[in-house]
Coordinates of C-alpha atoms in Angstrom, one line a residue:
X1276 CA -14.4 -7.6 -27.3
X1277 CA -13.8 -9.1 -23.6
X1278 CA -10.9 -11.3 -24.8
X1279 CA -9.2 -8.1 -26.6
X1280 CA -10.2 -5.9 -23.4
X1281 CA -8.4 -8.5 -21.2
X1282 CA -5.4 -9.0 -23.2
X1283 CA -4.7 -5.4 -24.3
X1284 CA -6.3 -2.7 -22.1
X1285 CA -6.4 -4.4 -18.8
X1286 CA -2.6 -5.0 -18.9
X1287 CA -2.1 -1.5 -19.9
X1288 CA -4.5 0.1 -16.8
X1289 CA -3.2 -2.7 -14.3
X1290 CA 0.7 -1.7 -15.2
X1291 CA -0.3 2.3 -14.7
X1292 CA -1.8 2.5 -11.6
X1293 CA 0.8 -0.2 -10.2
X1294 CA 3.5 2.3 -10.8
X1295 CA 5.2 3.7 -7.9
X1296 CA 3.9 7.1 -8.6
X1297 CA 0.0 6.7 -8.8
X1298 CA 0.8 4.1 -5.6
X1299 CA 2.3 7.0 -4.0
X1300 CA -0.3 9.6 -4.7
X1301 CA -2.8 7.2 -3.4
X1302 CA -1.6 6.1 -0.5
X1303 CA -0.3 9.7 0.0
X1304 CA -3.5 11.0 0.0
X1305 CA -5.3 8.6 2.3
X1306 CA -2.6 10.2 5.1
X1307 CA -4.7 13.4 4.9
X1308 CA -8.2 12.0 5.3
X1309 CA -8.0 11.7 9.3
X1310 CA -7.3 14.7 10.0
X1311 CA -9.9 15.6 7.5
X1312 CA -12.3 13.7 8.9
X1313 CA -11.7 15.1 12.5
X1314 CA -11.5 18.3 11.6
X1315 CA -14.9 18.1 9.7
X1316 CA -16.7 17.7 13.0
X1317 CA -15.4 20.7 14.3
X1318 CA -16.6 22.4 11.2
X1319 CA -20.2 20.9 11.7
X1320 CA -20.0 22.4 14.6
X1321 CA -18.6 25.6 14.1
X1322 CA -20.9 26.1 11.3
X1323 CA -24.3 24.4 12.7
X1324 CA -27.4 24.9 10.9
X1325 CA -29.4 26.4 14.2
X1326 CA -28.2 30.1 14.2
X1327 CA -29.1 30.7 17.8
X1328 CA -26.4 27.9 18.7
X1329 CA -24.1 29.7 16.3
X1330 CA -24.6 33.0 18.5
X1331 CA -23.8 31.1 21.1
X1332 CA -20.7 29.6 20.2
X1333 CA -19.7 33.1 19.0
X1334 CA -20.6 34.7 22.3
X1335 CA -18.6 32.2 24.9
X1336 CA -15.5 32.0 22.1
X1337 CA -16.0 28.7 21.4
X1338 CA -16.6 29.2 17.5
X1339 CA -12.9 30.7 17.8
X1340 CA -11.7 27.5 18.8
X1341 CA -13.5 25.1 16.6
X1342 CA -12.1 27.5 13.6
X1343 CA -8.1 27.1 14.9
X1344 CA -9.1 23.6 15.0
X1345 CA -10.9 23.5 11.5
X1346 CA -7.7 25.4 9.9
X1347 CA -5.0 23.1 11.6
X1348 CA -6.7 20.5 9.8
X1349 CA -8.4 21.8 6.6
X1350 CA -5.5 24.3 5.9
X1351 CA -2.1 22.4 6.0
X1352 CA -3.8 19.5 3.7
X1353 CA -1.1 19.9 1.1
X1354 CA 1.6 19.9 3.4
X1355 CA 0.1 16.3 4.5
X1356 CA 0.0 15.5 1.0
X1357 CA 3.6 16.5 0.2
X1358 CA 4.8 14.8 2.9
X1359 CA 2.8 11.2 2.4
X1360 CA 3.4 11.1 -1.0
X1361 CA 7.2 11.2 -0.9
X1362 CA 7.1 9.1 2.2
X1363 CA 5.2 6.2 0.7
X1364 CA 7.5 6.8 -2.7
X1365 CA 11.0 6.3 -0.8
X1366 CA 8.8 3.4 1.3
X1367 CA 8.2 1.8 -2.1
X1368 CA 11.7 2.2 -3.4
X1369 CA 12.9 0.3 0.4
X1370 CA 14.7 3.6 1.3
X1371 CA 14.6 5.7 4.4
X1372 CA 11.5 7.5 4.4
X1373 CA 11.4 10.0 6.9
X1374 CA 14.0 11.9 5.5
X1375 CA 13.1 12.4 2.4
X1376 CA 9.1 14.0 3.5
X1377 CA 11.2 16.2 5.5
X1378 CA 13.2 17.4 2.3
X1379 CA 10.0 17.3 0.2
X1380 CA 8.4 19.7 2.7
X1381 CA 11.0 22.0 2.9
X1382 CA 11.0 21.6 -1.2
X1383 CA 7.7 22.7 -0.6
X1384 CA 8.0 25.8 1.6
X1385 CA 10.5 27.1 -1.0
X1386 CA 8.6 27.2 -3.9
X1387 CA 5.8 28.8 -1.9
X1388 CA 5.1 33.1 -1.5
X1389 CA 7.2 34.0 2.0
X1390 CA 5.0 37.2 2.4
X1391 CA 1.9 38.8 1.7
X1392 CA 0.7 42.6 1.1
X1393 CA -1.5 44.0 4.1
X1394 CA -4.7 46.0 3.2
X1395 CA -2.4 48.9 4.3
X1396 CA -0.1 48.4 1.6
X1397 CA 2.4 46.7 4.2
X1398 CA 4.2 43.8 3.0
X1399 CA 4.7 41.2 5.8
X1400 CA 7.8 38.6 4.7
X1401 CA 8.5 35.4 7.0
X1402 CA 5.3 33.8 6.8
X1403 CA 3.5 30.7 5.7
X1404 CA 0.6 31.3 3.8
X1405 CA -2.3 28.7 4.8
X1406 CA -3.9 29.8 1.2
X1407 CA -0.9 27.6 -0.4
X1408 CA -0.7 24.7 2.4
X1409 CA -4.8 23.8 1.6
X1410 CA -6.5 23.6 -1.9
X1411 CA -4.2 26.6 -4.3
X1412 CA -1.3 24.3 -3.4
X1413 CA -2.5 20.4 -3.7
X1414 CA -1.5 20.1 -7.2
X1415 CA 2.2 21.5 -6.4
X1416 CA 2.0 19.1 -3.1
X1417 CA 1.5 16.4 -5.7
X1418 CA 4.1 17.7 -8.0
X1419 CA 6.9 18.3 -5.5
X1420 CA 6.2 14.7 -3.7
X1421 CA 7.0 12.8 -6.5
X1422 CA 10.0 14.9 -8.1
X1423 CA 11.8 15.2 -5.0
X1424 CA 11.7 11.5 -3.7
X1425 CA 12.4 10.6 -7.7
X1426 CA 15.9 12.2 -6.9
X1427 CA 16.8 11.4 -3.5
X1428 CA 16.1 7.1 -4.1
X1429 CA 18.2 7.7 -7.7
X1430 CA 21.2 9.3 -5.3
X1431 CA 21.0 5.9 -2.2
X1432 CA 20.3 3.3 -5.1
X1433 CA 23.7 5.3 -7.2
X1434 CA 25.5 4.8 -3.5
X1435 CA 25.9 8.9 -3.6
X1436 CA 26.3 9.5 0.1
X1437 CA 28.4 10.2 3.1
X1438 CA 28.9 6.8 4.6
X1439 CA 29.2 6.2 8.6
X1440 CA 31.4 3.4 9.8
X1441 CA 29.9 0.7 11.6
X1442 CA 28.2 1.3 15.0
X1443 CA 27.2 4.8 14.2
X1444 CA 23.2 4.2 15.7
X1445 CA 20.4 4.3 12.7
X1446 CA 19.3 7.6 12.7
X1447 CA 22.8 9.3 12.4
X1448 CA 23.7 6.8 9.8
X1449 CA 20.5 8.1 7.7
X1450 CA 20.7 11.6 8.5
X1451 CA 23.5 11.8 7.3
X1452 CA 23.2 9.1 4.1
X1453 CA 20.8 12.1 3.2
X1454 CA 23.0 15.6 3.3
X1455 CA 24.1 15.1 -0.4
X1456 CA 20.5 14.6 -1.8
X1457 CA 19.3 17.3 0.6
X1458 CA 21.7 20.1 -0.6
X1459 CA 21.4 18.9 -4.0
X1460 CA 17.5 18.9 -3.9
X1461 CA 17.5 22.1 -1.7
X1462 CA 20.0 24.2 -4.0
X1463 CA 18.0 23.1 -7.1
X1464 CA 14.7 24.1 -5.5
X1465 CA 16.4 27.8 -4.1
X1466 CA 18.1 28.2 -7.7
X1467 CA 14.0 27.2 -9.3
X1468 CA 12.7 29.9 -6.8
X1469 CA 15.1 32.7 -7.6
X1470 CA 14.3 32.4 -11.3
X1471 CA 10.6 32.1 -11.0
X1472 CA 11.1 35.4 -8.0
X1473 CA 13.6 37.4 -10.0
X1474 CA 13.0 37.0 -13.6
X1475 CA 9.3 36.4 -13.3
X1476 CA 8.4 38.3 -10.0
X1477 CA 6.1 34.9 -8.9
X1478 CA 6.4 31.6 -7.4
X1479 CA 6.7 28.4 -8.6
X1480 CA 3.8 27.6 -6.5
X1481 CA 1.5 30.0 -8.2
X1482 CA 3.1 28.9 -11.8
X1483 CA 1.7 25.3 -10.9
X1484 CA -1.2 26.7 -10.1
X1485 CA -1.9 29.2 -13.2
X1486 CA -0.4 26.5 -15.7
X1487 CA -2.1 23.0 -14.4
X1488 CA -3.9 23.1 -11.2
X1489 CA -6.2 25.9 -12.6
X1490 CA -6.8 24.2 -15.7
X1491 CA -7.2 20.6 -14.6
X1492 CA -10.1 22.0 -12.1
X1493 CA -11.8 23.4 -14.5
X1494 CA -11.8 19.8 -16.6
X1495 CA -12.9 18.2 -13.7
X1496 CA -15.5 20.3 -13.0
X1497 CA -17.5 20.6 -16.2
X1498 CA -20.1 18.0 -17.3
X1499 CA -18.0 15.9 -19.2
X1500 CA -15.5 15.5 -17.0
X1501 CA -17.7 14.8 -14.2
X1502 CA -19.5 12.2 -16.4
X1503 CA -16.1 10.5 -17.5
X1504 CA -15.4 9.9 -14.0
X1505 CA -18.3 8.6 -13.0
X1506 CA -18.2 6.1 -16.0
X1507 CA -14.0 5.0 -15.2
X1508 CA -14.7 3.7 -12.0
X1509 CA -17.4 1.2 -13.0
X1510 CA -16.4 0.3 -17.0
X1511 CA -13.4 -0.8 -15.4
X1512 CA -14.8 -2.8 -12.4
X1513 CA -16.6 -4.7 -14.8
X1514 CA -13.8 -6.4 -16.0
X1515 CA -12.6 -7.0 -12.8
X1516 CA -9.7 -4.0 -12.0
X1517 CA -10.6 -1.8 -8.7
X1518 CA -11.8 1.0 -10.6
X1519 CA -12.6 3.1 -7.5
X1520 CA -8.9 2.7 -7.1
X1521 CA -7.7 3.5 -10.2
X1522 CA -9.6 7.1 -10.4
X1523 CA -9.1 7.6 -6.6
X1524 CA -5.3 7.7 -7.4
X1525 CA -6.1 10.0 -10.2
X1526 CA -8.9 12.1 -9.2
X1527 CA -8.2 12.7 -5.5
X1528 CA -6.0 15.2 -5.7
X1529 CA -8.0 17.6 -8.2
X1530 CA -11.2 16.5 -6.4
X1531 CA -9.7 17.6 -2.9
X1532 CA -8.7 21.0 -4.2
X1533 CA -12.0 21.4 -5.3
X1534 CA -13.4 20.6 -1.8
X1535 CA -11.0 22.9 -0.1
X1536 CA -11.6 25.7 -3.1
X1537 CA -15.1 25.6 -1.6
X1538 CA -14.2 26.1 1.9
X1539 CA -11.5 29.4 1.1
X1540 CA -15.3 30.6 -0.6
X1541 CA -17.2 29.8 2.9
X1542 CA -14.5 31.3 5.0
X1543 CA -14.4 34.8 3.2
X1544 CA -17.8 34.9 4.1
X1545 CA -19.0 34.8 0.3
X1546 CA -22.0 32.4 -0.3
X1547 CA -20.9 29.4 -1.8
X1548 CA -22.3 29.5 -5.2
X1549 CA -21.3 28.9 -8.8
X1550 CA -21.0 32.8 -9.4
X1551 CA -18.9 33.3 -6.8
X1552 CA -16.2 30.5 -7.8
X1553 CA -17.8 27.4 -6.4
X1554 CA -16.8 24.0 -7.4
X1555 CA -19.5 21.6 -8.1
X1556 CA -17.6 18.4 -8.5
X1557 CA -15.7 17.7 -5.6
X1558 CA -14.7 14.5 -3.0
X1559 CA -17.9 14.5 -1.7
X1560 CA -19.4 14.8 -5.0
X1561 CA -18.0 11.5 -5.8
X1562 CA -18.0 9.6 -3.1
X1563 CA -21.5 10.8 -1.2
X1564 CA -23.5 10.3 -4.6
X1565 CA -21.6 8.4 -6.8
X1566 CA -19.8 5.7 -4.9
X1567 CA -22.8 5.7 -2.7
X1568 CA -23.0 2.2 -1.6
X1569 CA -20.9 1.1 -3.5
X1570 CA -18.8 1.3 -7.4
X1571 CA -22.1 1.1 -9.3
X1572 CA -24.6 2.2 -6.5
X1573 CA -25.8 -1.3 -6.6
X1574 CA -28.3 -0.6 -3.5
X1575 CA -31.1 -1.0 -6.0
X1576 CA -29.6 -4.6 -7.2
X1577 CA -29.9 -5.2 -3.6
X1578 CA -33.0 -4.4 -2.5
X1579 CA -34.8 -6.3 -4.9
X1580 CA -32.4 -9.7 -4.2
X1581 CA -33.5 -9.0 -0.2
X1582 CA -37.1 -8.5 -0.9
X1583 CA -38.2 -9.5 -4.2
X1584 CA -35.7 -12.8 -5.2
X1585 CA -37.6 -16.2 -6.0
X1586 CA -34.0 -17.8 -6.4
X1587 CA -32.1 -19.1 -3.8
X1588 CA -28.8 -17.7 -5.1
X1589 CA -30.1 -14.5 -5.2
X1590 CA -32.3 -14.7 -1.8
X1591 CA -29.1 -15.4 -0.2
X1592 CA -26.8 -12.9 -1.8
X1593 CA -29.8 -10.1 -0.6
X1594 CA -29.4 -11.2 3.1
X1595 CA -25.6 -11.1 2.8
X1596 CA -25.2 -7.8 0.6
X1597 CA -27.6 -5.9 2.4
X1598 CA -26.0 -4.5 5.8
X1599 CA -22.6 -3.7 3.9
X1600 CA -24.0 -1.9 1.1
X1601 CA -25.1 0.7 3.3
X1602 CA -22.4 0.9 4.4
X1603 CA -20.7 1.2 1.0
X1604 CA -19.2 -2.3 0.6
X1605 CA -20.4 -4.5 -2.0
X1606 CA -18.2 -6.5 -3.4
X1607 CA -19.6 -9.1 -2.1
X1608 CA -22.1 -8.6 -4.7
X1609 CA -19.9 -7.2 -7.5
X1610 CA -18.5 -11.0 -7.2
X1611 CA -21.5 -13.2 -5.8
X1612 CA -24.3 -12.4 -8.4
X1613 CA -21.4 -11.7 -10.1
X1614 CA -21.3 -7.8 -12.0
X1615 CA -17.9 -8.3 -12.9
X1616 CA -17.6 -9.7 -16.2
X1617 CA -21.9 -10.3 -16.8
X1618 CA -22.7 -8.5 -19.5
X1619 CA -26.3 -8.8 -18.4
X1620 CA -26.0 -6.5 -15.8
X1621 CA -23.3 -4.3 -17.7
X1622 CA -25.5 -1.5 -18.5
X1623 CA -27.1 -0.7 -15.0
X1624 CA -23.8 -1.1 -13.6
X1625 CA -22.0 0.8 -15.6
X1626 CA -25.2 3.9 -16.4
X1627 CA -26.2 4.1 -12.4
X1628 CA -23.5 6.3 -11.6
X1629 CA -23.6 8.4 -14.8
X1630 CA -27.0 8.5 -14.0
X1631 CA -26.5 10.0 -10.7
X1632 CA -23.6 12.0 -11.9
X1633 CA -26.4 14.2 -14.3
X1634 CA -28.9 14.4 -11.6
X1635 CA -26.4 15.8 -8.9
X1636 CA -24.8 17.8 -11.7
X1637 CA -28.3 19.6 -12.5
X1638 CA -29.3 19.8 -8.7
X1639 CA -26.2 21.8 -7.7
X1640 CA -25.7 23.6 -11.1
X1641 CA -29.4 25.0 -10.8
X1642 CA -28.7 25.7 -7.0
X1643 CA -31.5 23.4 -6.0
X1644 CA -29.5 21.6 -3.6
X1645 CA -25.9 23.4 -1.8
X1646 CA -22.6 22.8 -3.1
X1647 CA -20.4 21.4 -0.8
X1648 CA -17.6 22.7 1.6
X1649 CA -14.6 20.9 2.9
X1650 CA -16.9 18.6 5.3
X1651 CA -15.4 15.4 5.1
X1652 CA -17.7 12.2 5.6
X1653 CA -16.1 8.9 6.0
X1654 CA -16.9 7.3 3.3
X1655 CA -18.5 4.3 5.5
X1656 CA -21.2 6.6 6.6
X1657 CA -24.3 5.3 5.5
X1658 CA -26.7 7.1 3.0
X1659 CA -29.1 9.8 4.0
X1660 CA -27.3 10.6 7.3
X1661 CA -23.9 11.0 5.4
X1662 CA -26.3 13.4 3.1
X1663 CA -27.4 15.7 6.2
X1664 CA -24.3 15.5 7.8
X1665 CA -22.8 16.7 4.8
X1666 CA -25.1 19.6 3.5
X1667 CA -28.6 19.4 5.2
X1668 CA -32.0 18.1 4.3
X1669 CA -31.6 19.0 1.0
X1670 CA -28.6 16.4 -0.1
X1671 CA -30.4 13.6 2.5
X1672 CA -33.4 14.2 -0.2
X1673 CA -31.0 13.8 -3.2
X1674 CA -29.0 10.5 -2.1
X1675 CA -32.6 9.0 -1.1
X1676 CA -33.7 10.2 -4.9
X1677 CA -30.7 8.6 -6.5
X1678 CA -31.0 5.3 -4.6
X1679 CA -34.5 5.4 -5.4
X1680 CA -33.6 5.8 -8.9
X1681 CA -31.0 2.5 -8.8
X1682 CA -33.8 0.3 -8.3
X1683 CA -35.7 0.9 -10.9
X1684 CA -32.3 1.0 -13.2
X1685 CA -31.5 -2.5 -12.0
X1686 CA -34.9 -3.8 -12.1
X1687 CA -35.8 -5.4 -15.5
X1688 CA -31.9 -6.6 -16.2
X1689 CA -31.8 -8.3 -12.1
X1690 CA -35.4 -9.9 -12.6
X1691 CA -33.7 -11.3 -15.9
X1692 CA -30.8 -12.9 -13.6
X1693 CA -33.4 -14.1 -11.0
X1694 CA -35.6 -15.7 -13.5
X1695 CA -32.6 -17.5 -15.6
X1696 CA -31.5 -18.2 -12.2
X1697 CA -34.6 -19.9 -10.6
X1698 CA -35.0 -21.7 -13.7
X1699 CA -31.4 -23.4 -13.6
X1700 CA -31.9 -24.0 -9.7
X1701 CA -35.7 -26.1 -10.9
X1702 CA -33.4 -27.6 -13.9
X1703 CA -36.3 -26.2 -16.4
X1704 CA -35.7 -24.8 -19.8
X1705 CA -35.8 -20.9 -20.0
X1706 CA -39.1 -18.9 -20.9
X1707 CA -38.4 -15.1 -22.3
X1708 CA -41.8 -14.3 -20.7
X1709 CA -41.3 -12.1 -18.2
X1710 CA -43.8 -11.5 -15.1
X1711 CA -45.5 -8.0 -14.8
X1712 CA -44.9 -5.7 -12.0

């Protein structure tokens, strides 16, 4: 079964996510976590869990200010995306970048509503609507940064362009390399917008979102979605291909929606719940609880190689593996016991995080513990304090339940290793006799 994995799935997975496009949506995505990131400490603060410092805050104006900050940051998310996506796609085809994000953002802002209708019944035109720059539009952001860069790299590599002679300085030369993929883009974008406008009286903005985002976020955020993730990421680590990689270029977009879907909730002033339109699978969802310390939330593994290991191998892989898994690095691990490719530890590895995945599920689905908001936590932060920073005391509890849980997953397959292990390192023959605990 490994051999036929190897030689016909892993080629298969290994040429997708090497395609320019899932590259691009990757490494378009990352561009938006930093300002994520910042702008989740102002939302910490802005929203902190003592009510008389809230009051406070409210009282001197500062709560104003943390919020312009929070929606600088938060609420133009899918204008970062549009605009690393098609960056890092014309970077990948060695053509001028810049110019085409530039052209994918104004793609962008065409296909989005112009105006909006006042409580009075006015309709206010010439505006920018932060509802479509955040979550409603990150699926679109996706959509029009890989379209639009698709086009303008077929034009350069065709030679379709208004050439400069020699000594014109760089930027002229690519400003202008880029006027007949512009209008061409442009007009076709203009043209898309007065059908969807005229004949359909919408955008092609909200189309996306009616027809796929909608749709895909409801997938992702049922059970078996949620539990097919969860099992991607490590099924394919065992056999060696990044799988945090592989459903971080595929989930990240639909996850971040999610995250942000949350936060439109909070900011109405509507509790966060699943009546009101809550998402319960979202970026923190995955990487908070399932990625915690690592693909496979090996922690458990780890603890018992640092405390309980009679072999040396193992003794030693606990004293290196144990600072950067709690920090959520462990590939040391994945490679030094190994977990790639050992089909003795295959089932932990691979059940942990499904594991997890059904005990978060039921903990936010029943309302035991919060959902989440847009608060982003690196995801470097260690457990427990990534937990309160994220929702309170409540999702602290929940990550220390679920690493609690990994140890005694891992525990009778690692004391297998150890044992095999220790007996190689005394050169004695293998007993199946295991020790009690």
């Amino acid at each position: 079964m490994k051999e036929k994995f190897n030689e016909k799935v892993i080629p298969v997975i290994l040429k997708f996510i090497n395609t320019k496009g899932i590259q691009s949506i990757k490494n378009g995505m990352v561009t938006s976590m930093s300002p994520l990131i910042i702008g989740s400490i102002f939302l910490i603060l802005s929203n902190f869990p003592i009510k008389a410092v809230v009051d406070v805050l409210e009282s001197t104006g500062i709560k104003a200010v943390l919020d312009q900050a929070c929606g600088a940051t938060f609420s133009i998310s899918a204008m970062i995306a549009v605009i690393g996506i098609s960056y890092s796609y014309a970077k990948l085809e060695n053509q001028e970048p810049l110019n085409c994000a530039i052209i994918s953002l104004a793609s962008f802002l065409i296909l989005m509503p112009s105006s909006k209708t006042t409580e009075s019944g006015e309709v206010v035109g010439g505006i920018i609507d932060k509802t479509w720059t955040a979550g409603q539009g990150m699926i679109g952001a996706i959509i029009v940064g890989l379209i639009v860069p698709l086009v303008y790299c077929w034009f350069l590599k065709k030679n379709i362009r208004i050439k400069m002679p020699a000594g014109v300085p760089e930027g002229v030369t690519n400003a202008f390399s880029a006027l007949i993929p512009a209008f061409v883009i442009l007009t076709g974008t203009a043209v898309i917008h007065g059908i969807c406008s005229i004949g359909f009286n919408t955008t092609g903005m909200e189309i996306i979102y009616k027809v796929v985002q909608t749709p895909l976020q409801k997938m992702t955020d049922s059970l078996g979605g949620a539990v097919l993730m969860c099992f991607t990421g490590p099924f394919l680590w065992f056999f060696g291909v990044h799988g945090s990689t592989v459903v971080g270029g595929i989930m990240t977009g639909l996850l971040q929606a999610n995250s942000l879907a949350n936060q439109a909730i909070i900011d109405s002033g509507v509790e966060l719940t699943i009546a009101n339109g809550g998402h319960i699978v979202t970026q923190q969802f995955y990487d908070q609880f399932i990625n915690i310390t690592g693909a496979g939330i090996t922690i458990g593994l780890v603890m018992y190689m640092f405390f309980f290991a009679k072999s040396k191998q193992l003794k030693a892989l606990g004293k290196v593996g144990i600072i950067p898994a709690l920090f959520g690095i462990n590939e040391p691990v994945l490679f030094g016991t190994p977990i790639v490719m050992n089909p003795m530890l295959a089932i932990p590895f691979i059940g942990m995080p499904v594991i997890a995945c059904l005990i978060q599920y039921f903990a936010l689905y029943t309302g035991i513990c919060p959902l989440y908001g847009a608060t982003q936590i690196p995801w470097t932060c260690p457990p427990i304090i990534s937990g309160f920073l994220l929702a309170g005391w409540k999702s602290a509890l929940l990550q220390l339940v679920i690493l609690c849980v990994s140890f005694f997953v891992y525990l009778p397959f690692i004391k297998k290793v150890d044992k095999m292990n220790l007996v190689q390192e005394k050169n004695q023959p293998v007993e199946d006799e295991d020790e009690d605990w």
